[in-house]
Coordinates of C-alpha atoms and ligand atoms in Angstrom, one line a residue:
Chain A
X1246 CA -14.1 -24.5 9.9
X1247 CA -12.1 -22.4 7.5
X1248 CA -13.0 -18.7 7.3
X1249 CA -12.0 -16.3 4.4
X1250 CA -10.0 -13.2 5.3
X1251 CA -8.0 -10.5 3.6
X1252 CA -4.3 -10.5 4.7
X1253 CA -2.3 -7.3 4.9
X1254 CA 1.5 -7.9 5.3
X1255 CA 3.3 -4.7 6.5
X1256 CA 6.0 -3.3 8.6
X1257 CA 6.0 -2.5 12.3
X1258 CA 8.4 -0.5 14.4
X1259 CA 9.2 -3.6 16.5
X1260 CA 10.2 -5.3 13.3
X1261 CA 12.4 -2.3 12.4
X1262 CA 14.2 -2.2 15.7
X1263 CA 14.7 -6.0 16.0
X1264 CA 15.8 -6.2 12.3
X1265 CA 18.9 -4.2 13.4
X1266 CA 19.7 -6.6 16.2
X1267 CA 19.6 -9.4 13.6
X1268 CA 17.1 -11.4 11.6
X1269 CA 17.8 -14.4 13.7
X1270 CA 17.0 -12.9 17.0
X1271 CA 13.9 -14.2 18.9
X1272 CA 12.2 -10.8 18.8
X1273 CA 12.5 -10.5 15.0
X1274 CA 11.4 -14.1 14.4
X1275 CA 8.4 -13.7 16.8
X1276 CA 7.4 -10.5 15.0
X1277 CA 7.4 -11.9 11.5
X1278 CA 5.8 -15.2 12.6
X1279 CA 2.8 -13.8 14.5
X1280 CA -0.6 -13.2 12.9
X1281 CA -2.9 -10.4 14.2
X1282 CA -6.7 -10.7 14.0
X1283 CA -9.7 -8.6 15.0
X1284 CA -10.8 -9.7 18.5
X1285 CA -14.4 -10.3 17.4
X1286 CA -13.2 -12.6 14.7
X1287 CA -11.1 -14.4 17.2
X1288 CA -14.0 -14.9 19.5
X1289 CA -16.2 -16.2 16.7
X1290 CA -13.5 -18.7 15.7
X1291 CA -12.9 -19.6 19.3
X1292 CA -9.2 -18.6 19.0
X1293 CA -7.4 -17.5 22.2
X1294 CA -4.2 -15.4 22.1
X1295 CA -1.3 -17.5 21.1
X1296 CA -3.3 -20.4 19.5
X1297 CA -1.9 -21.8 16.3
X1298 CA -3.9 -21.2 13.1
X1299 CA -3.4 -22.6 9.7
X1300 CA -3.5 -20.0 6.9
X1301 CA -3.5 -20.8 3.3
X1302 CA -4.3 -19.7 -0.3
X1303 CA -3.6 -21.0 -3.8
X1304 CA 0.1 -20.2 -3.4
X1305 CA 1.1 -21.6 0.0
X1306 CA 0.3 -22.6 3.5
X1307 CA 1.7 -21.5 6.9
X1308 CA 0.9 -22.3 10.5
X1309 CA 1.4 -19.4 12.9
X1310 CA 0.3 -18.2 16.4
X1311 CA -2.5 -15.7 16.4
X1312 CA -3.0 -12.7 18.7
X1313 CA -5.4 -9.8 18.9
X1314 CA -5.0 -6.9 16.5
X1315 CA -7.0 -4.8 19.0
X1316 CA -8.8 -1.8 17.3
X1317 CA -6.2 -1.6 14.5
X1318 CA -8.0 -4.3 12.4
X1319 CA -11.6 -4.3 11.3
X1320 CA -13.4 -7.7 11.0
X1321 CA -12.3 -9.7 8.1
X1322 CA -8.8 -8.2 7.9
X1323 CA -5.6 -9.8 9.1
X1324 CA -2.1 -8.4 9.6
X1325 CA 1.3 -10.0 9.6
X1326 CA 4.8 -8.4 9.5
X1327 CA 6.6 -8.9 6.2
X1328 CA 8.9 -11.9 6.2
X1329 CA 9.2 -15.5 5.3
X1330 CA 5.6 -16.4 6.3
X1331 CA 3.9 -13.7 4.3
X1332 CA 6.1 -14.3 1.3
X1333 CA 5.0 -18.0 1.2
X1334 CA 1.5 -16.7 0.5
X1335 CA 2.5 -14.4 -2.3
X1336 CA 2.0 -15.3 -6.0
X1337 CA 5.0 -15.4 -8.4
X1338 CA 2.8 -13.6 -11.0
X1339 CA 3.2 -9.8 -11.1
X1340 CA 0.7 -8.9 -13.8
X1341 CA 3.4 -7.1 -15.9
X1342 CA 4.5 -4.8 -13.0
X1343 CA 7.4 -6.6 -11.3
X1344 CA 5.4 -6.4 -8.1
X1345 CA 3.6 -9.5 -6.9
X1346 CA 0.3 -8.9 -5.0
X1347 CA 1.9 -8.3 -1.7
X1348 CA -1.0 -6.7 0.3
X1349 CA -4.7 -7.5 0.3
X1350 CA -4.1 -11.3 -0.2
X1351 CA -7.2 -13.6 -0.1
X1352 CA -6.5 -16.3 2.5
X1353 CA -8.4 -19.0 4.4
X1354 CA -7.8 -19.5 8.2
X1355 CA -8.7 -22.2 10.5
X1356 CA -7.7 -23.0 14.1
X1357 CA -5.3 -25.9 14.3
Chain B
X676 CA 44.1 -1.8 -20.8
X677 CA 45.3 -2.9 -24.2
X678 CA 44.9 -1.1 -27.5
X679 CA 42.0 -3.2 -28.7
X680 CA 39.5 -1.8 -26.2
X681 CA 36.6 0.1 -27.6
X682 CA 37.2 3.7 -26.4
X683 CA 33.6 4.5 -26.0
X684 CA 33.0 1.4 -23.8
X685 CA 36.1 2.3 -21.9
X686 CA 34.8 5.8 -21.2
X687 CA 31.4 4.3 -20.2
X688 CA 33.1 2.0 -17.8
X689 CA 35.1 4.7 -16.2
X690 CA 32.1 6.9 -15.9
X691 CA 29.8 4.3 -14.4
X692 CA 32.5 3.1 -12.1
X693 CA 33.2 6.6 -10.7
X694 CA 36.6 7.1 -12.3
X695 CA 35.4 10.0 -14.5
X696 CA 37.5 13.1 -13.7
X697 CA 34.4 15.2 -12.8
X698 CA 33.4 12.8 -10.0
X699 CA 35.3 12.6 -6.8
X700 CA 36.5 9.3 -5.6
X701 CA 35.9 8.0 -2.1
X702 CA 39.6 7.8 -1.5
X703 CA 40.4 11.4 -2.3
X704 CA 41.7 13.8 0.4
X705 CA 39.0 16.2 -0.9
X706 CA 36.2 14.2 0.6
X707 CA 38.1 13.5 3.8
X708 CA 38.7 17.2 4.3
X709 CA 35.0 17.9 3.8
X710 CA 34.1 15.3 6.5
X711 CA 36.8 15.9 9.0
X712 CA 35.4 19.2 10.5
X713 CA 32.3 17.3 11.6
X714 CA 34.3 15.1 13.9
X715 CA 35.5 16.0 17.4
X716 CA 37.8 13.9 19.6
X717 CA 37.1 14.1 23.3
X718 CA 38.9 12.5 26.3
X719 CA 36.8 9.6 27.5
X720 CA 37.5 10.3 31.2
X721 CA 35.4 13.4 31.3
X722 CA 32.2 11.6 30.2
X723 CA 29.7 10.4 32.8
X724 CA 29.1 6.7 32.7
X725 CA 25.4 7.1 32.1
X726 CA 26.0 9.1 28.9
X727 CA 28.2 6.4 27.4
X728 CA 26.1 3.2 27.5
X729 CA 22.9 3.0 25.5
X730 CA 22.0 0.1 23.3
X731 CA 19.1 -2.0 22.4
X732 CA 21.3 -4.9 22.9
X733 CA 23.8 -5.3 25.7
X734 CA 26.8 -3.1 25.2
X735 CA 30.2 -4.8 25.7
X736 CA 32.8 -3.0 27.9
X737 CA 35.0 -0.7 25.9
X738 CA 38.7 -0.7 26.0
X739 CA 39.2 2.4 23.9
X740 CA 39.9 5.6 25.8
X741 CA 38.9 7.9 23.0
X742 CA 35.5 9.3 22.6
X743 CA 34.6 10.8 19.3
X744 CA 31.6 13.0 18.4
X745 CA 30.4 12.9 14.8
X746 CA 28.1 15.8 14.1
X747 CA 25.6 16.1 11.2
X748 CA 25.9 12.4 10.6
X749 CA 23.2 10.8 8.4
X750 CA 20.9 7.9 9.4
X751 CA 20.4 5.6 6.5
X752 CA 17.8 3.3 8.0
X753 CA 14.8 4.8 6.2
X754 CA 14.1 7.1 3.3
X755 CA 14.0 10.2 5.5
X756 CA 17.8 9.9 5.8
X757 CA 17.9 12.5 8.6
X758 CA 21.2 14.3 8.4
X759 CA 21.2 15.9 11.8
X760 CA 22.5 13.0 13.9
X761 CA 25.0 13.7 16.6
X762 CA 26.8 10.4 17.3
X763 CA 28.9 9.5 20.3
X764 CA 31.5 6.9 19.2
X765 CA 33.5 4.8 21.6
X766 CA 36.0 2.6 19.7
X767 CA 34.0 0.7 17.2
X768 CA 30.6 1.2 18.9
X769 CA 28.1 4.1 18.7
X770 CA 26.8 4.7 22.2
X771 CA 24.6 7.7 21.7
X772 CA 22.7 8.9 18.7
X773 CA 21.2 12.3 19.5
X774 CA 18.1 13.2 17.3
X775 CA 17.6 9.6 16.1
X776 CA 14.2 8.0 16.4
X777 CA 13.6 4.6 17.8
X778 CA 14.5 2.9 14.5
X779 CA 17.6 5.2 14.0
X780 CA 18.8 4.3 17.5
X781 CA 18.4 0.6 16.8
X782 CA 20.3 1.1 13.5
X783 CA 23.3 2.9 15.1
X784 CA 23.6 0.9 18.3
X785 CA 23.5 -2.5 16.6
X786 CA 25.9 -2.1 13.8
X787 CA 29.2 -3.1 15.4
X788 CA 31.9 -5.3 14.0
X789 CA 30.5 -8.7 13.4
X790 CA 32.6 -11.8 13.9
X791 CA 32.2 -13.2 10.3
X792 CA 34.7 -14.2 7.7
X793 CA 35.5 -11.5 5.0
X794 CA 34.0 -13.8 2.5
X795 CA 32.7 -17.4 2.0
X796 CA 32.7 -19.6 -1.1
X797 CA 30.0 -22.3 -0.8
X798 CA 29.8 -21.6 2.9
X799 CA 33.5 -22.0 3.6
X800 CA 35.6 -19.0 4.7
X801 CA 37.6 -17.6 1.8
X802 CA 40.1 -14.8 1.1
X803 CA 38.9 -11.6 -0.7
X804 CA 41.1 -12.5 -3.7
X805 CA 39.6 -16.0 -4.1
X806 CA 36.0 -14.8 -3.6
X807 CA 36.5 -11.9 -6.1
X808 CA 37.9 -14.4 -8.6
X809 CA 35.0 -16.8 -8.2
X810 CA 32.4 -14.0 -8.3
X811 CA 33.9 -12.6 -11.5
X812 CA 33.9 -16.1 -13.1
X813 CA 30.3 -16.7 -12.1
X814 CA 29.1 -13.4 -13.5
X815 CA 31.1 -13.4 -16.7
X816 CA 30.2 -16.9 -17.6
X817 CA 26.4 -16.6 -17.0
X818 CA 24.0 -16.6 -19.8
X819 CA 21.4 -14.3 -18.1
X820 CA 22.8 -12.7 -14.9
X821 CA 20.7 -10.4 -12.9
X822 CA 21.9 -7.7 -10.5
X823 CA 19.5 -6.9 -7.8
X824 CA 19.1 -5.0 -4.5
X825 CA 21.1 -1.7 -4.2
X826 CA 18.7 0.2 -2.0
X827 CA 20.9 0.0 1.1
X828 CA 24.3 1.0 -0.3
X829 CA 25.9 4.2 -1.5
X830 CA 25.2 5.7 -4.9
X831 CA 28.9 5.3 -5.7
X832 CA 28.5 1.5 -5.3
X833 CA 25.2 1.6 -7.2
X834 CA 26.9 3.1 -10.3
X835 CA 29.6 0.3 -10.2
X836 CA 26.8 -2.3 -10.0
X837 CA 25.2 -0.8 -13.1
X838 CA 28.6 -0.9 -14.9
X839 CA 29.1 -4.6 -14.0
X840 CA 25.6 -5.4 -15.4
X841 CA 26.4 -3.5 -18.6
X842 CA 29.7 -5.2 -19.1
X843 CA 28.3 -8.7 -18.6
X844 CA 25.2 -8.0 -20.7
X845 CA 22.8 -8.7 -17.8
X846 CA 19.8 -7.3 -16.2
X847 CA 19.8 -4.6 -13.5
X848 CA 17.0 -4.2 -11.1
X849 CA 16.6 -2.7 -7.6
X850 CA 14.2 -3.3 -4.7
X851 CA 12.2 -0.5 -6.2
X852 CA 10.5 -3.1 -8.3
X853 CA 8.8 -4.6 -5.2
X854 CA 8.3 -1.2 -3.4
X855 CA 7.4 1.9 -5.5
X856 CA 8.1 0.3 -8.9
X857 CA 4.4 0.8 -9.8
X858 CA 4.8 4.5 -8.9
X859 CA 7.8 4.6 -11.2
X860 CA 5.6 3.3 -14.0
X861 CA 2.9 5.8 -13.1
X862 CA 5.3 8.7 -13.3
X863 CA 5.9 7.7 -16.9
X864 CA 2.1 7.7 -17.5
X865 CA 0.9 10.9 -15.8
X866 CA 4.1 12.6 -14.5
X867 CA 4.8 13.7 -10.9
X868 CA 3.9 17.0 -9.4
X869 CA 6.7 17.1 -7.0
X870 CA 8.6 19.1 -4.4
X871 CA 11.2 18.7 -1.7
X872 CA 10.5 17.9 1.9
X873 CA 11.7 21.4 2.7
X874 CA 8.8 22.8 0.7
X875 CA 6.4 20.6 2.6
X876 CA 7.9 21.6 5.9
X877 CA 7.6 25.3 5.1
X878 CA 4.4 25.5 3.1
X879 CA 2.1 22.5 3.4
X880 CA -1.1 23.3 5.2
X881 CA -3.1 20.2 4.1
X882 CA -1.5 16.7 4.2
X883 CA -2.9 13.4 3.1
X884 CA -1.0 10.3 4.2
X885 CA -2.3 7.5 2.0
X886 CA -1.6 3.8 2.4
X887 CA 1.3 4.3 4.8
X888 CA 2.1 4.3 8.5
X889 CA 4.8 6.9 9.0
X890 CA 4.5 6.7 12.8
X891 CA 6.0 3.2 12.6
X892 CA 7.9 3.2 9.3
X893 CA 9.4 6.8 9.1
X894 CA 9.0 8.0 12.7
X895 CA 10.6 11.5 12.2
X896 CA 8.6 12.3 9.0
X897 CA 5.9 13.8 11.1
X898 CA 8.2 15.8 13.4
X899 CA 11.0 16.8 11.0
X900 CA 9.4 17.2 7.6
X901 CA 5.6 17.2 7.4
X902 CA 3.1 17.4 10.2
X903 CA 4.7 19.1 13.3
X904 CA 7.5 21.5 12.3
X905 CA 7.0 25.2 12.2
X906 CA 7.7 26.6 8.7
X907 CA 7.9 29.9 6.9
X908 CA 4.3 29.9 5.8
X909 CA 3.0 27.6 8.6
X910 CA 4.4 29.5 11.5
X911 CA 2.3 27.6 14.1
X912 CA 3.4 24.2 12.9
X913 CA 0.8 21.5 13.7
X914 CA -2.0 24.1 14.3
X915 CA -1.6 25.5 10.8
X916 CA -1.9 22.0 9.2
X917 CA -4.8 19.6 8.5
X918 CA -3.9 16.0 8.3
X919 CA -5.9 13.2 6.7
X920 CA -4.9 9.5 6.9
X921 CA -6.3 7.0 4.4
X922 CA -5.7 3.4 5.3
X923 CA -7.4 0.0 5.7
X924 CA -6.0 -0.3 9.3
X925 CA -6.4 2.1 12.2
X926 CA -2.6 2.3 12.5
X927 CA -0.6 4.3 15.1
X928 CA -0.5 7.1 12.5
X929 CA -4.3 7.5 12.9
X930 CA -3.9 9.2 16.3
X931 CA -1.9 12.0 14.6
X932 CA -4.5 12.7 11.9
X933 CA -7.5 15.1 12.1
X934 CA -9.5 13.0 9.7
X935 CA -9.1 9.2 9.3
X936 CA -10.7 7.6 6.3
X937 CA -10.7 3.8 7.0
X938 CA -11.3 2.5 3.6
X939 CA -12.2 -1.1 2.6
X940 CA -9.3 -3.2 1.3
X941 CA -8.5 -2.9 -2.4
X942 CA -10.5 0.3 -2.9
X943 CA -7.7 2.9 -3.3
X944 CA -8.3 3.2 -7.0
X945 CA -12.1 3.9 -6.6
X946 CA -11.5 6.4 -3.8
X947 CA -8.9 8.3 -5.9
X948 CA -11.2 8.4 -8.9
X949 CA -14.1 9.6 -6.8
X950 CA -11.9 12.4 -5.5
X951 CA -10.7 13.2 -9.0
X952 CA -14.4 13.5 -10.0
X953 CA -15.1 15.9 -7.1
X954 CA -12.0 17.9 -8.1
X955 CA -13.6 18.5 -11.4
X956 CA -17.0 19.2 -9.9
X957 CA -18.6 15.8 -10.7
X958 CA -20.4 14.1 -7.9
X959 CA -19.5 10.4 -7.6
X960 CA -22.1 7.7 -7.7
X961 CA -23.4 6.9 -4.2
X962 CA -22.3 3.3 -4.7
X963 CA -18.8 4.6 -4.0
X964 CA -19.6 4.2 -0.3
X965 CA -20.4 0.5 -0.7
X966 CA -17.1 0.0 -2.5
X967 CA -14.8 2.1 -0.4
X968 CA -16.6 2.4 2.9
X969 CA -16.4 6.2 2.7
X970 CA -19.6 8.2 2.0
X971 CA -19.9 10.9 -0.6
X972 CA -20.5 13.4 2.2
X973 CA -17.1 12.5 3.8
X974 CA -15.4 12.8 0.4
X975 CA -16.9 16.2 -0.2
X976 CA -15.7 17.4 3.2
X977 CA -12.2 16.3 2.4
X978 CA -12.3 17.8 -1.1
X979 CA -13.5 21.2 0.3
X980 CA -10.5 21.1 2.6
X981 CA -8.2 20.2 -0.3
X982 CA -9.5 23.1 -2.4
X983 CA -9.2 25.6 0.4
X984 CA -5.6 24.6 1.1
X985 CA -2.7 26.9 0.1
X986 CA -0.3 24.0 -0.4
X987 CA -1.4 20.4 -0.2
X988 CA 0.7 17.2 -0.3
X989 CA -0.3 13.6 -0.8
X990 CA 2.3 11.3 0.7
X991 CA 1.6 7.8 -0.4
X992 CA 3.0 4.5 0.7
X993 CA 3.0 0.9 -0.3
X994 CA -0.7 0.3 0.7
X995 CA -1.2 2.0 -2.7
X996 CA 1.5 0.2 -4.8
X997 CA 1.4 -3.3 -3.4
X998 CA -2.4 -3.8 -3.6
X999 CA -4.1 -5.1 -6.7
X1000 CA -4.2 -2.3 -9.3
X1001 CA -0.7 -1.3 -8.3
X1002 CA 0.5 1.3 -10.9
X1003 CA -3.1 2.2 -11.7
X1004 CA -3.6 3.1 -8.0
X1005 CA -0.4 5.2 -8.0
X1006 CA -1.4 6.8 -11.3
X1007 CA -4.8 7.7 -9.9
X1008 CA -3.2 9.3 -6.8
X1009 CA -0.7 11.2 -8.9
X1010 CA -3.4 12.4 -11.3
X1011 CA -5.5 13.6 -8.4
X1012 CA -2.6 15.8 -7.3
X1013 CA -2.2 17.1 -10.9
X1014 CA -6.0 17.8 -11.1
X1015 CA -5.9 19.7 -7.8
X1016 CA -3.5 22.3 -9.4
X1017 CA -6.5 23.8 -11.2
X1018 CA -7.6 25.0 -7.7
X1019 CA -4.5 25.5 -5.7
X1020 CA -0.9 24.1 -5.3
X1021 CA -0.8 20.3 -4.7
X1022 CA 2.0 17.7 -4.9
X1023 CA 2.2 13.9 -4.5
X1024 CA 5.3 12.1 -3.2
X1025 CA 5.9 8.4 -2.6
X1026 CA 7.1 7.6 0.9
X1027 CA 10.3 5.6 0.2
X1028 CA 11.4 2.9 2.6
X1029 CA 15.1 2.0 2.4
X1030 CA 17.9 4.5 3.1
X1031 CA 19.1 4.9 -0.5
X1032 CA 16.3 3.3 -2.6
X1033 CA 15.8 6.8 -4.1
X1034 CA 19.5 6.9 -5.0
X1035 CA 19.1 3.5 -6.7
X1036 CA 16.3 5.0 -8.9
X1037 CA 18.4 8.0 -9.7
X1038 CA 21.6 6.2 -10.5
X1039 CA 19.9 3.5 -12.6
X1040 CA 17.9 6.3 -14.4
X1041 CA 20.8 8.5 -15.2
X1042 CA 22.9 5.5 -16.2
X1043 CA 20.4 3.7 -18.4
X1044 CA 17.4 6.0 -18.9
X1045 CA 15.1 3.8 -16.9
X1046 CA 14.6 3.6 -13.1
X1047 CA 14.5 -0.2 -12.5
X1048 CA 13.9 -3.5 -14.3
X1049 CA 16.5 -2.7 -17.1
X1050 CA 17.9 -5.3 -19.5
X1051 CA 21.3 -4.6 -21.0
X1052 CA 21.7 -8.0 -22.9
X1053 CA 21.6 -6.4 -26.3
X1054 CA 24.2 -3.7 -25.5
X1055 CA 21.5 -1.0 -25.1
X1056 CA 19.0 -0.6 -22.3
X1057 CA 15.5 -1.9 -22.5
X1058 CA 12.8 -1.4 -19.8
X1059 CA 9.9 -3.7 -19.2
X1060 CA 8.5 -4.3 -15.7
X1061 CA 7.1 -7.8 -15.5
X1062 CA 9.7 -9.0 -18.0
X1063 CA 13.0 -7.6 -16.7
X1064 CA 12.1 -7.3 -13.0
X1065 CA 13.9 -9.7 -10.7
X1066 CA 10.9 -11.3 -9.0
X1067 CA 9.6 -12.4 -12.5
X1068 CA 13.0 -13.4 -13.9
X1069 CA 13.5 -15.7 -10.9
X1070 CA 9.9 -17.0 -10.7
X1071 CA 10.1 -17.9 -14.4
X1072 CA 13.5 -19.6 -13.9
X1073 CA 15.1 -17.3 -16.6
X1074 CA 18.1 -15.9 -14.7
X1075 CA 21.0 -18.3 -14.3
X1076 CA 23.2 -16.2 -11.9
X1077 CA 22.6 -13.3 -9.5
X1078 CA 24.6 -10.5 -8.0
X1079 CA 22.7 -9.3 -4.9
X1080 CA 23.8 -6.2 -3.1
X1081 CA 22.4 -5.2 0.3
X1082 CA 19.1 -7.0 0.0
X1083 CA 17.5 -10.2 1.2
X1084 CA 15.2 -11.5 -1.5
X1085 CA 15.3 -15.0 0.0
X1086 CA 13.2 -13.7 2.9
X1087 CA 10.8 -11.5 0.9
X1088 CA 10.3 -12.8 -2.6
X1089 CA 7.5 -15.2 -3.6
X1090 CA 8.2 -18.8 -3.1
X1091 CA 8.8 -19.7 -6.8
X1092 CA 11.3 -16.9 -7.0
X1093 CA 13.1 -17.9 -3.8
X1094 CA 13.2 -21.6 -5.0
X1095 CA 14.9 -20.6 -8.2
X1096 CA 17.4 -18.2 -6.5
X1097 CA 18.5 -20.9 -4.2
X1098 CA 19.2 -23.2 -7.2
X1099 CA 21.5 -20.8 -9.2
X1100 CA 24.9 -19.4 -8.6
X1101 CA 24.8 -16.1 -6.7
X1102 CA 27.1 -13.5 -5.3
X1103 CA 25.8 -11.7 -2.3
X1104 CA 27.1 -8.6 -0.5
X1105 CA 25.7 -7.8 3.0
X1106 CA 26.9 -6.5 6.3
X1107 CA 24.9 -9.1 8.2
X1108 CA 24.1 -12.7 7.7
X1109 CA 20.8 -13.1 5.8
X1110 CA 18.8 -15.9 4.2
X1111 CA 20.1 -14.8 0.9
X1112 CA 23.8 -14.8 2.1
X1113 CA 23.2 -18.3 3.4
X1114 CA 22.3 -19.7 -0.1
X1115 CA 25.0 -17.7 -1.9
X1116 CA 27.8 -19.3 -3.8
X1117 CA 30.0 -16.4 -2.9
X1118 CA 29.1 -14.2 0.1
X1119 CA 31.0 -11.1 1.1
X1120 CA 30.7 -9.4 4.6
X1121 CA 30.7 -5.7 4.0
X1122 CA 31.1 -2.6 6.0
X1123 CA 27.9 -0.6 6.7
X1124 CA 27.1 2.5 4.7
X1125 CA 26.7 5.6 6.7
X1126 CA 28.3 4.0 9.8
X1127 CA 31.6 2.7 8.4
X1128 CA 31.5 4.0 4.8
X1129 CA 31.2 7.5 3.3
X1130 CA 29.5 8.4 0.1
X1131 CA 26.2 9.8 -1.1
X1132 CA 22.6 8.8 -0.6
X1133 CA 19.4 10.3 -1.9
X1134 CA 16.6 11.3 0.4
X1135 CA 13.1 10.3 -0.6
X1136 CA 12.6 13.7 -2.2
X1137 CA 15.6 13.1 -4.5
X1138 CA 17.9 15.4 -2.6
X1139 CA 21.5 13.9 -2.4
X1140 CA 22.9 13.8 1.1
X1141 CA 26.6 13.1 2.1
X1142 CA 27.4 10.4 4.7
X1143 CA 29.7 11.0 7.6
X1144 CA 30.9 7.6 8.9
X1145 CA 31.4 7.0 12.6
X1146 CA 34.2 4.4 12.7
X1147 CA 36.2 2.1 10.5
X1148 CA 35.3 -1.4 9.7
X1149 CA 37.8 -4.2 9.0
X1150 CA 35.4 -5.3 6.1
X1151 CA 35.5 -3.7 2.7
X1152 CA 32.7 -1.6 1.4
X1153 CA 30.3 -2.6 -1.4
X1154 CA 32.0 0.0 -3.5
X1155 CA 35.5 -1.5 -3.1
X1156 CA 34.3 -5.1 -3.6
X1157 CA 32.2 -4.2 -6.7
X1158 CA 35.1 -2.3 -8.2
X1159 CA 37.4 -5.3 -7.6
X1160 CA 34.8 -7.6 -9.2
X1161 CA 34.4 -5.2 -12.2
X1162 CA 38.2 -5.0 -12.7
X1163 CA 38.5 -8.7 -12.7
X1164 CA 35.6 -9.1 -15.1
X1165 CA 37.2 -6.7 -17.5
X1166 CA 40.5 -8.6 -17.3
X1167 CA 38.8 -11.9 -18.1
X1168 CA 36.9 -10.3 -21.0
X1169 CA 39.9 -8.6 -22.4
X1170 CA 41.9 -11.8 -22.2
X1171 CA 39.1 -13.4 -24.2
X1172 CA 39.2 -10.6 -26.7
X1173 CA 35.7 -9.2 -25.9
Ligands
SF4_271 S1 13.2 8.8 10.6 FE1 14.4 7.3 9.4 S2 16.3 8.4 8.8 FE2 15.3 9.6 10.5 S3 16.3 8.9 12.4 FE3 14.4 7.6 12.1 S4 15.1 5.8 10.9 FE4 16.7 7.3 10.8

């Protein structure tokens, strides 16, 4: 069953270090393609670490592995490193600012 | 240049391109002599093996026998642009980077000479001459070209990029538009009570980090500029400072803070206005707790601390600017700092990400009068975020060619914008292969600023900092390539009588 979340794309230091090694290294790709979720939400949705989840909104859809965000994330909030996957869920509209809504995106998630 | 050239335009070109007599050129002996006393050459044999090999990727054996130490080098990975690096350079590899943080080390150790062609045209290796010719033809023949990126290159290159945009009557925009562009708009609305990082280091006894995670994005900000250092009026360093973190996530930065306000997503605006009310002695409605997750009591406690401070600083990140509300969020935070000056000294500064994104704002501002999203089609600058910003121009399928410098919009723009960028002619300059370089009509491999290329960058507090390169690259710099493209564009235009 699909559950509604708020997605926060952001930067991590692992992304920063692996970026310098190259955007096509396994570490960088793993970092930008992994979703983090609150452990209680994972339990309620019966998601184990590494399970694939489908995440979508009005603008796009991605399938990514999900791991625990530990105590960093409260329930209802998701985190993913900026990159191709997060950009697919961003709107083209910028509401007259030049900046698309890039954090705080409404998304639905279900286990694949 | 022939006699038909408009003298004013010619001067403008020379000024933008760095040829004005008051501005030093990168090739001058003057700059070299300024840099040379920071470099020491040492015999390699005297160095212990353990001190020579350090890399986040496997280091290749070196054949060079010379060891070079570059002192006071500048790290350009993030907006802190720390200029106290001591680099150990062996041949064309940096093997030690004293004072660098984990990100800085990754930056220095992984920028070595890549095995890529100087340039490609439609994916095929090409000479510089052919690539420059094709790039100039694309840009000069476009109806609505857009120049974008610029946050990871020198200010000398940035000014040439502005000149190109001006001569081709295009649009110039930087990564600021998808970073702190909303703060740029807010500055125009309410102003910015500002200061340098040196003042924060020496004076700030109350710090609010809002919507940012410096522990991961600017690792030395805490230790070099804001939280930890001992300063003239905060002689005990960390003990003399109170730190508040406001964020939706309990990030690694939370451990460093005395007070952590974990707010609900998309409530920065309400929180800032509740604090503005308290700054003026007006209690917020208790419903603020339902909206923000923070009680009126907690807010009052923070406000009491803010009023009691001698010098307070709000350092805000993209949690503020990228969330719904955007420039209105930034405006509320900036206005809060302004309001606090009725009680004591307060400032608010955006935390800038890329190494020279602040330089991009400065150069575009002093060249055109506006910081980003500037249209030069009519021969004079017009500023309108949402209309002349690159994400919009691409998503609306308006731009028909792009010049992208040191940026990778193909991996971080919205899908409609990426789809359009992949469908038009583009000229891309980047030291490394990127998704944007892959779809480029003409792609140049460039040397890396700060590591191979000298010049100037601006720290996040608008302080210009010189670069001290570590070793030479066989690739040309952004500055050299852009100047060559500009020269060719002018030749084509002059031949056509324009
Ligand atoms: S804080 Fe930023 S500029 Fe300073 S060393 Fe680290 S990455 Fe480089």
